[in-house]
Tab-separated table of C-alpha atoms in Angstrom:
chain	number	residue	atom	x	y	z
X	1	UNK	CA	-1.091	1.647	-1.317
X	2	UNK	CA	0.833	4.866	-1.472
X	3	UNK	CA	3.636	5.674	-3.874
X	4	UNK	CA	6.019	6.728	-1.521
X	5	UNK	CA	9.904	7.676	-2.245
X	6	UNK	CA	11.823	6.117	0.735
X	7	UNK	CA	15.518	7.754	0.755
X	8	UNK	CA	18.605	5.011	0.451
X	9	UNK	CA	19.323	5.467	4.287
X	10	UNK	CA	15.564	4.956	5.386
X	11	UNK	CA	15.787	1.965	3.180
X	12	UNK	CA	18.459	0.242	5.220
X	13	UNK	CA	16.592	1.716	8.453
X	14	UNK	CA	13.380	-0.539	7.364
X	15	UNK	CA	15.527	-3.349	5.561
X	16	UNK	CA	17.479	-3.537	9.330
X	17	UNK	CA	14.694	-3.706	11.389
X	18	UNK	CA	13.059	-6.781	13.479
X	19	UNK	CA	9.755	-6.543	11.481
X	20	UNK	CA	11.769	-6.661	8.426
X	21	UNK	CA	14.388	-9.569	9.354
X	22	UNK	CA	11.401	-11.285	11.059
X	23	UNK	CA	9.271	-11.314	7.663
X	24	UNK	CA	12.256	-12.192	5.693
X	25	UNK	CA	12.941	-15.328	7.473
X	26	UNK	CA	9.257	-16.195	6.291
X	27	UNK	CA	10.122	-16.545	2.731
X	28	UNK	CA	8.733	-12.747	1.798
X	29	UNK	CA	10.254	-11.047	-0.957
X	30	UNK	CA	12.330	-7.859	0.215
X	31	UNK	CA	11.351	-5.390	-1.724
X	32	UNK	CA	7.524	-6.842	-0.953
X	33	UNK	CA	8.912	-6.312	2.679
X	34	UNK	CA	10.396	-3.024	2.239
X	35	UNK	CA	7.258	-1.419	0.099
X	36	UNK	CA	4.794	-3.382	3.110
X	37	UNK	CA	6.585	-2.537	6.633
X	38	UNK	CA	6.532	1.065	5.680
X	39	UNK	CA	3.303	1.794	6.959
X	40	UNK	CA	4.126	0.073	10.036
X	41	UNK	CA	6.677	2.376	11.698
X	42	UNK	CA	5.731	1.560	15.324
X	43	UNK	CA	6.396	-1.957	14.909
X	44	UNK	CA	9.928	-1.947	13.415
X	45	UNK	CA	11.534	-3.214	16.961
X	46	UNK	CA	9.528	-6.073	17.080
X	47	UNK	CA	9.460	-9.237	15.157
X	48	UNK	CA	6.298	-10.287	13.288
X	49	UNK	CA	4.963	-12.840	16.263
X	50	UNK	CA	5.400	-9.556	18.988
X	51	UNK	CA	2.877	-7.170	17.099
X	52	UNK	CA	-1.071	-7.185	18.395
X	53	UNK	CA	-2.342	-10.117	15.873
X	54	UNK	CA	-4.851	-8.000	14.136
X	55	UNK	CA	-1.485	-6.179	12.850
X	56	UNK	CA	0.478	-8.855	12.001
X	57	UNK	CA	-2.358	-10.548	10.083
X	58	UNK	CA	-2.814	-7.590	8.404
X	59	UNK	CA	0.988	-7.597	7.198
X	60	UNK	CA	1.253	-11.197	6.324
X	61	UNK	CA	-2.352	-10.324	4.204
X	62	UNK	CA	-0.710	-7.949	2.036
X	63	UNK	CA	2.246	-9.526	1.754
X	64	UNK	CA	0.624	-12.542	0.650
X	65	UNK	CA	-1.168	-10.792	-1.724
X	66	UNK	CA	1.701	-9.241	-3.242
X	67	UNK	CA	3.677	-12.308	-3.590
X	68	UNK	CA	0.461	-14.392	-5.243
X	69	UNK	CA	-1.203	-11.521	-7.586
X	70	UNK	CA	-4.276	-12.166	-9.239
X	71	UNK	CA	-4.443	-11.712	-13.476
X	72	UNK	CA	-7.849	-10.317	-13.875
X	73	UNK	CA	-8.854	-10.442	-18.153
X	74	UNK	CA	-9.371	-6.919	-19.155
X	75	UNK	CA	-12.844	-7.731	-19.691
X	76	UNK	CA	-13.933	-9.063	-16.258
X	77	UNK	CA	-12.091	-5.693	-14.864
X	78	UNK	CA	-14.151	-3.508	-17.476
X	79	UNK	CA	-17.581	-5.343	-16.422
X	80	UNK	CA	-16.958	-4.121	-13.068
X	81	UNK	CA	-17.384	-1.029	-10.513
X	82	UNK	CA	-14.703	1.764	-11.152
X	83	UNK	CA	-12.516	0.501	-7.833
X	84	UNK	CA	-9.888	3.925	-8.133
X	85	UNK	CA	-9.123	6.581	-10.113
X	86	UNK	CA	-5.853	8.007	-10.382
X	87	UNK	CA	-5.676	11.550	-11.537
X	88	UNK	CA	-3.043	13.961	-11.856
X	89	UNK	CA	-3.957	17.672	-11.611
X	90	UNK	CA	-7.064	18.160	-13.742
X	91	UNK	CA	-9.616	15.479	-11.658
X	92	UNK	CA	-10.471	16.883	-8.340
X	93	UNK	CA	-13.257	16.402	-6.498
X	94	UNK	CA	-13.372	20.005	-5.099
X	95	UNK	CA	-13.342	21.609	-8.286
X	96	UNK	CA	-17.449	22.868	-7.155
X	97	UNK	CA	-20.014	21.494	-4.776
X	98	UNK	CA	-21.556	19.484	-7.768
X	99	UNK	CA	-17.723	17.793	-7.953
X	100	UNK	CA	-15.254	18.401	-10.544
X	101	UNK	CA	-16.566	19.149	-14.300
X	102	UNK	CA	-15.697	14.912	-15.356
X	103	UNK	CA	-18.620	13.162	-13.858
X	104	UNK	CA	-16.627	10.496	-11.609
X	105	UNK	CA	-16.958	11.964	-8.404
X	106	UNK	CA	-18.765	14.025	-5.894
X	107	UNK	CA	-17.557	16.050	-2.753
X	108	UNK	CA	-19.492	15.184	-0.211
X	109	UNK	CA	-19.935	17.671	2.558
């Protein structure tokens, strides 16, 4: 998911729309709603059972998800394949051909 800032007044925008008021009559948490719906711009005039149902499935997924999160024990997550890495400024993958001088990921052209 992407950390994105949403200003007050897009807030309201999303928090107003059918999408959002269709979602929240399900039980969904709003800020779970609000953080969600973003990504969805084209569907804000339409309530949750007027989207294409590949969409809406989608949207009721994650919002599931968020509202039922999974505690994973710190080993189990260790014991697994590295599923992101968040970097800021020094890991970049197009730091040479070879990838960047950690050895976590390759640039693949």
């Amino acid at each position: 998911i992407d950390n994105v800032r949403i200003r007050p007044t897009q807030s309201l925008e999303i928090m107003d729309s059918k999408l959002a008021k269709s979602l929240l009559s399900l039980s969904f948490e709003r800020e779970d709603v609000r953080e969600v719906i973003y990504d969805y711009r084209d569907s804000y005039g339409k309530e949750i059972s007027q989207i294409p149902q590949e969409t809406s499935m989608e949207i009721i997924g994650r919002l599931t998800a968020l509202a039922q999160p999974v505690n994973e024990p710190e080993k189990d997550i260790l014991a697994r394949p590295v599923r992101a890495i968040f970097s800021y400024g020094t890991l970049r993958a197009d730091y040479s051909k070879e990838g960047q001088s950690f050895p976590t990921s390759k640039l693949l052209i």
